[in-house]
Coordinates of C-alpha atoms in Angstrom, one line a residue:
M1 CA -0.3 -0.1 0.2
A2 CA 1.1 3.4 -1.1
Q3 CA 2.3 5.9 1.6
R4 CA 0.3 9.2 2.0
V5 CA 1.5 12.2 1.7
A6 CA 0.4 15.6 2.8
V7 CA 1.8 18.3 0.5
W8 CA 2.5 22.2 1.1
A9 CA 3.2 23.9 -2.3
Q10 CA 3.2 27.4 -4.2
P11 CA 0.3 27.0 -7.0
N12 CA 2.8 27.2 -9.9
Q13 CA 4.7 23.5 -8.2
A14 CA 1.7 21.6 -8.7
E15 CA 2.6 19.7 -11.4
L16 CA 6.0 19.2 -9.9
V17 CA 4.9 17.2 -6.9
K18 CA 2.5 15.6 -8.6
Q19 CA 5.1 14.1 -10.6
I20 CA 7.3 13.6 -7.2
A21 CA 4.5 12.1 -5.5
S22 CA 4.6 9.1 -8.8
G23 CA 8.0 8.7 -9.0
A24 CA 8.4 8.6 -5.4
G25 CA 5.5 6.1 -5.3
L26 CA 3.2 8.5 -3.2
E27 CA -0.2 8.9 -3.1
I28 CA -1.1 12.4 -2.0
A29 CA -4.0 12.6 0.2
C30 CA -4.3 16.8 0.8
A31 CA -2.6 19.6 -0.4
G32 CA -2.4 23.0 0.4
S33 CA -0.2 26.5 -0.1
P34 CA 1.6 29.1 2.2
V35 CA -0.1 31.4 -0.4
K36 CA -3.3 33.2 1.2
G37 CA -6.3 32.0 -0.2
Q38 CA -4.5 29.5 -2.6
S39 CA -4.7 26.4 -0.8
G40 CA -7.8 25.4 -2.3
A41 CA -6.4 25.8 -5.8
V42 CA -3.3 23.8 -5.4
A43 CA -6.0 21.0 -3.6
A44 CA -7.9 21.4 -7.0
A45 CA -5.4 21.0 -9.3
L46 CA -4.1 17.6 -8.0
E47 CA -7.6 16.8 -7.2
V48 CA -7.1 16.0 -3.3
E49 CA -8.5 17.5 -0.3
Q50 CA -7.5 20.6 1.1
L51 CA -5.0 21.4 3.4
A52 CA -5.7 24.5 5.5
D53 CA -2.8 24.7 7.3
L54 CA 0.6 22.9 7.7
R55 CA 1.1 23.1 11.5
S56 CA -1.9 21.5 11.9
A57 CA -0.4 18.6 9.5
L58 CA 2.4 18.1 11.6
A59 CA 0.3 18.4 14.7
E60 CA -2.1 16.2 13.7
R61 CA -1.1 12.9 11.6
V62 CA -2.8 13.6 8.6
S63 CA -0.4 11.5 6.3
D64 CA 2.9 9.1 6.7
V65 CA 4.6 11.7 4.9
V66 CA 4.5 15.6 4.8
L67 CA 6.2 17.3 1.8
I68 CA 7.0 20.9 2.4
A69 CA 8.2 22.2 -1.3
S70 CA 7.4 25.8 -0.3
A71 CA 7.6 26.8 3.2
G72 CA 5.8 30.0 3.5
D73 CA 6.7 31.3 7.1
F74 CA 7.0 28.2 8.4
G75 CA 10.5 27.8 10.5
A76 CA 11.0 31.8 10.0
D77 CA 9.6 33.0 13.2
P78 CA 12.2 32.3 16.4
D79 CA 8.8 32.7 18.5
R80 CA 6.9 29.8 17.0
P81 CA 7.3 26.3 18.1
D82 CA 7.9 24.9 14.5
A83 CA 10.7 23.0 15.3
E84 CA 9.0 21.4 18.3
L85 CA 6.2 20.8 15.6
V86 CA 8.7 18.7 13.6
T87 CA 9.9 16.6 16.8
Q88 CA 6.0 16.0 17.4
A89 CA 5.9 14.9 13.7
S90 CA 8.7 12.8 13.8
A91 CA 7.7 10.9 16.9
R92 CA 4.2 10.2 15.5
G93 CA 6.0 8.6 12.9
T94 CA 5.2 11.5 10.2
R95 CA 8.6 11.9 7.8
V96 CA 9.0 15.5 7.1
L97 CA 10.6 16.3 3.8
S98 CA 11.4 19.4 2.6
L99 CA 12.8 21.1 -0.9
E100 CA 13.6 24.1 0.9
P101 CA 16.3 25.3 3.8
L102 CA 14.8 24.8 7.3
P103 CA 15.3 27.0 9.1
P104 CA 16.1 29.5 6.5
S105 CA 18.8 31.8 8.6
A106 CA 21.9 30.1 10.7
I107 CA 21.0 32.4 13.1
L108 CA 17.8 30.5 13.0
L109 CA 19.4 27.2 14.5
Q110 CA 19.8 28.3 17.9
R111 CA 17.0 30.8 18.6
G112 CA 14.2 28.8 17.2
A113 CA 15.7 25.8 19.1
W114 CA 16.4 23.4 15.5
L115 CA 19.2 22.1 17.5
E116 CA 17.8 20.7 20.6
P117 CA 17.4 18.3 21.8
E118 CA 21.2 16.6 20.7
H119 CA 20.4 13.6 20.1
A120 CA 17.2 13.8 18.1
R121 CA 17.5 17.7 16.5
P122 CA 14.7 18.9 14.6
L123 CA 17.3 20.2 11.9
D124 CA 18.0 16.8 11.6
L125 CA 13.9 14.9 11.1
A126 CA 12.9 17.6 8.5
S127 CA 15.1 15.9 5.8
W128 CA 16.5 18.2 3.3
C129 CA 15.7 17.3 -0.5
P130 CA 17.5 16.7 -2.6
A131 CA 20.5 15.8 -0.9
A132 CA 23.3 15.2 -3.9
R133 CA 24.4 12.0 -2.0
H134 CA 21.3 10.5 -3.2
S135 CA 21.3 10.9 -6.5
F136 CA 22.4 8.0 -8.9
G137 CA 25.5 10.1 -10.1
F138 CA 27.0 11.0 -7.2
R139 CA 26.5 7.5 -5.5
Q140 CA 29.1 6.5 -8.1
L141 CA 31.6 9.3 -6.3
P142 CA 32.5 7.3 -3.2
D143 CA 34.4 4.2 -5.0
A144 CA 35.9 6.8 -8.2
I145 CA 37.4 9.2 -5.5
E146 CA 39.3 6.9 -3.2
S147 CA 41.3 6.0 -6.6
F148 CA 41.4 9.7 -7.5
G149 CA 42.6 11.3 -4.7
R150 CA 42.6 14.8 -3.1
V151 CA 41.1 17.2 -5.0
R152 CA 43.0 20.8 -5.2
S153 CA 39.8 22.5 -6.5
M154 CA 36.5 22.2 -7.5
S155 CA 33.8 24.5 -9.7
V156 CA 30.0 23.7 -8.5
E157 CA 27.0 24.1 -10.8
S158 CA 23.7 24.2 -8.9
L159 CA 20.3 25.5 -11.3
G160 CA 16.9 24.9 -11.5
A161 CA 13.4 26.8 -12.6
A162 CA 11.8 29.0 -10.4
T163 CA 9.1 25.7 -9.5
D164 CA 11.9 23.7 -8.5
G165 CA 12.7 25.8 -5.4
T166 CA 14.3 29.0 -4.3
L167 CA 17.9 30.5 -5.0
G168 CA 18.4 29.3 -1.2
A169 CA 17.8 26.4 -2.0
R170 CA 19.8 26.0 -5.0
L171 CA 22.7 27.6 -3.0
V172 CA 22.9 24.6 -0.1
C173 CA 22.5 22.3 -3.2
A174 CA 26.2 23.8 -4.4
I175 CA 27.4 23.7 -0.7
E176 CA 26.3 20.4 0.0
I177 CA 28.5 19.0 -2.2
V178 CA 31.7 21.4 -1.5
L179 CA 31.3 20.4 2.1
W180 CA 31.5 16.9 1.2
M181 CA 34.2 16.8 -1.2
I182 CA 36.5 19.5 0.7
G183 CA 35.3 20.3 3.9
V184 CA 34.4 24.0 5.5
P185 CA 36.0 27.1 3.8
E186 CA 37.7 29.9 5.4
G187 CA 36.3 32.6 3.5
I188 CA 33.6 33.5 0.8
D189 CA 33.2 36.1 -1.8
A190 CA 29.8 36.2 -3.4
S191 CA 27.7 38.6 -5.9
F192 CA 24.0 38.5 -6.0
V193 CA 21.9 38.9 -9.1
G194 CA 18.1 39.9 -8.6
P195 CA 15.5 38.4 -11.4
G196 CA 15.1 41.6 -13.7
T197 CA 18.3 43.7 -12.6
S198 CA 19.8 45.6 -15.0
G199 CA 22.9 48.0 -14.4
V200 CA 22.1 48.1 -10.7
H201 CA 23.6 46.3 -7.8
A202 CA 21.2 44.5 -6.5
V203 CA 21.7 42.7 -2.9
P204 CA 20.0 39.9 -1.0
G205 CA 17.9 39.4 2.0
E206 CA 18.9 38.4 5.1
T207 CA 17.5 34.8 4.6
L208 CA 17.3 32.0 2.6
R209 CA 13.5 32.1 2.3
D210 CA 11.6 33.4 -1.3
L211 CA 15.2 34.0 -2.3
R212 CA 15.1 34.2 -6.3
G213 CA 17.8 35.5 -8.6
T214 CA 21.4 34.0 -9.2
L215 CA 24.4 33.8 -6.7
T216 CA 27.9 33.2 -7.7
A217 CA 31.1 33.0 -5.1
N218 CA 34.4 32.0 -4.6
L219 CA 35.5 29.5 -1.6
R220 CA 38.6 29.9 -0.1
F221 CA 39.8 27.1 2.6
A222 CA 42.5 27.3 5.0
D223 CA 45.0 24.5 3.6
G224 CA 44.7 26.6 0.1
R225 CA 42.4 24.7 -1.9
S226 CA 39.8 26.9 -3.6
T227 CA 35.9 26.4 -4.9
T228 CA 33.9 28.7 -7.2
L229 CA 30.3 28.0 -7.6
I230 CA 27.1 29.1 -9.3
A231 CA 23.7 28.6 -8.1
S232 CA 20.4 30.0 -9.6
D233 CA 16.7 29.2 -9.7
H234 CA 16.5 31.0 -13.4
A235 CA 17.7 28.9 -15.5
G236 CA 14.6 27.2 -16.5
V237 CA 16.3 23.5 -16.4
W238 CA 17.7 21.3 -14.0
R239 CA 21.5 20.8 -13.9
R240 CA 23.7 20.0 -10.6
A241 CA 26.9 19.3 -11.1
A242 CA 30.6 19.2 -10.0
T243 CA 34.1 19.4 -11.5
M244 CA 37.0 18.2 -9.4
V245 CA 40.6 18.7 -10.2
G246 CA 43.7 17.1 -8.7
E247 CA 46.9 14.9 -9.8
S248 CA 45.1 12.6 -10.9
G249 CA 42.9 14.5 -13.8
S250 CA 39.7 15.9 -13.4
I251 CA 36.2 14.5 -12.5
R252 CA 33.1 15.6 -13.7
I253 CA 29.5 14.5 -12.1
T254 CA 26.0 15.4 -12.1
D255 CA 23.1 13.6 -10.6
D256 CA 23.2 11.6 -14.4
G257 CA 26.6 10.0 -13.8
L258 CA 30.4 10.5 -13.7
E259 CA 33.4 10.8 -15.7
W260 CA 36.6 10.9 -15.1
H261 CA 39.8 11.7 -17.2
R262 CA 43.3 11.6 -16.6
A263 CA 45.7 14.5 -16.3
D264 CA 47.1 13.1 -20.2
G265 CA 43.5 13.3 -21.3
T266 CA 43.0 9.3 -21.3
L267 CA 39.5 8.4 -20.3
Q268 CA 40.1 6.6 -16.7
D269 CA 36.0 6.2 -15.6
R270 CA 32.2 6.3 -16.9
S271 CA 29.5 5.4 -15.7
R272 CA 26.6 4.9 -17.6
P273 CA 23.7 7.7 -17.3
K274 CA 20.3 6.9 -16.3
V275 CA 18.7 8.4 -19.3
D276 CA 20.1 9.8 -23.0
R277 CA 19.4 13.5 -22.9
P278 CA 21.3 16.4 -23.4
W279 CA 20.4 18.2 -19.9
G280 CA 20.0 14.6 -18.2
L281 CA 17.5 14.0 -15.6
Q282 CA 14.5 16.7 -15.0
S283 CA 14.1 18.4 -11.2
H284 CA 11.3 15.9 -10.4
E285 CA 13.0 12.7 -11.2
V286 CA 16.0 13.7 -9.0
I287 CA 13.7 14.9 -6.3
A288 CA 11.6 11.7 -6.7
E289 CA 14.4 9.6 -6.2
A290 CA 15.7 11.4 -3.3
V291 CA 12.6 11.3 -1.7
S292 CA 12.2 7.7 -2.2
R293 CA 15.3 7.1 -0.2
A294 CA 14.9 9.3 2.7
I295 CA 11.6 7.9 3.5
D296 CA 13.1 4.2 3.1
P297 CA 14.3 2.9 6.7
A298 CA 16.8 0.7 4.6
I299 CA 18.4 3.4 3.2
A300 CA 17.7 6.9 5.2
G301 CA 20.0 6.1 8.1
T302 CA 22.6 5.0 5.9
V303 CA 26.1 7.1 5.1
V304 CA 27.5 7.9 1.7
G305 CA 31.3 8.8 2.3
V306 CA 34.3 9.8 0.3
A307 CA 37.9 8.2 1.1
A308 CA 39.0 9.4 4.7
G309 CA 41.7 11.9 4.4
S310 CA 41.5 12.9 1.0
N311 CA 38.4 15.5 1.0
G312 CA 35.9 16.9 3.3
G313 CA 35.6 12.8 5.1
T314 CA 32.6 10.9 5.7
G315 CA 29.3 11.8 7.0
P316 CA 25.5 12.7 6.6
F317 CA 24.2 15.8 5.0
D318 CA 25.7 18.7 7.3
A319 CA 22.9 20.9 7.9
V320 CA 24.6 22.9 10.1
N321 CA 27.6 24.2 8.0
A322 CA 25.3 24.4 5.2
L323 CA 23.5 27.0 6.5
I324 CA 26.1 28.7 8.0
V325 CA 28.0 29.2 4.7
A326 CA 25.0 30.5 3.1
Q327 CA 24.5 32.9 5.7
A328 CA 28.0 33.8 4.9
A329 CA 27.4 34.1 1.0
L330 CA 24.5 36.6 2.3
L331 CA 26.2 38.8 3.9
S332 CA 29.1 38.7 1.4
A333 CA 26.8 39.7 -1.4
R334 CA 25.4 42.4 1.0
T335 CA 28.8 44.0 2.0
G336 CA 30.8 43.6 -1.5
Q337 CA 33.6 41.9 1.0
T338 CA 34.8 38.4 1.7
E339 CA 33.2 37.4 4.6
S340 CA 34.6 34.8 7.0
I341 CA 32.6 31.5 7.8
E342 CA 33.7 31.5 11.6
T343 CA 32.3 35.2 12.0
I344 CA 29.0 33.8 10.9
R345 CA 29.3 30.8 13.3
H346 CA 30.1 33.1 16.0
M347 CA 27.0 35.3 15.2
A348 CA 24.8 32.1 15.2
G349 CA 25.9 30.7 18.6
V350 CA 26.8 27.8 17.2
V351 CA 30.1 26.3 18.2

């Protein structure tokens, strides 16, 4: 019997969540929207019962899974018990999945109680999707990187359409890969281009919530390594990719596969792509795979790591550092200066 999912989404995300649910083998039980007056429209588009309030869905077990495609004000107000609601839902057996970062700011980690209690943090109970380590292509990486060795530099792309989620979500996608492959940077120098910006220097808001546009950044590490990234919700198509360079040549990896060329240009390894399309997998396919794996008890608790000592080490998705680095990127884009990751860590009160 298919698990039932409650959906919280923007009206223009109805088709996306329908495809995600189908791909993940979920039955949509009810749906609503953070946009005032639009819950009925989302429910009608999905031909299900209307969900009037996300918090009620978490407080009362209305489904096996809650999928937050658009968070609205959820998690953004430290005076509301949203983190506690996630904990309560999990205790009742409801899996909480979010396509957007929860909370939307590193400053809210402590203030919003997302790190309490330590043994079962709401931050970890609200599974962020789609984590790269759940995708077909990135799952090929650990075996390849063990032979490839130390990554010296890397570029990361995290692109999508507006319906796939916000720039904040795409930025966290990119940062996850950086943390996984190299580790926590020392500093970040970021630039932001807002939607429709022409000849005017735009600045982002102070949180990742509802952030739209494109952000580029240079990340520097204490050991001399470096990374560049680009994240955007205005690309029109889904593309999550990384190119890693080291003594053994370069590895290009996407959600769809991996290709390793030696420094002399010879092809060392290539994984067969799942689909034969110029742009590879579509967003709903990638997200559906991540959702399927996140709710599968045989998979959700496993760790996909990299070769110990060669890069960032092993471990699950590092949500704390992802939010801290993302916050530093926003601050850098606002100040026009390189910002220290440790400065943001202290501002957030996270040791």
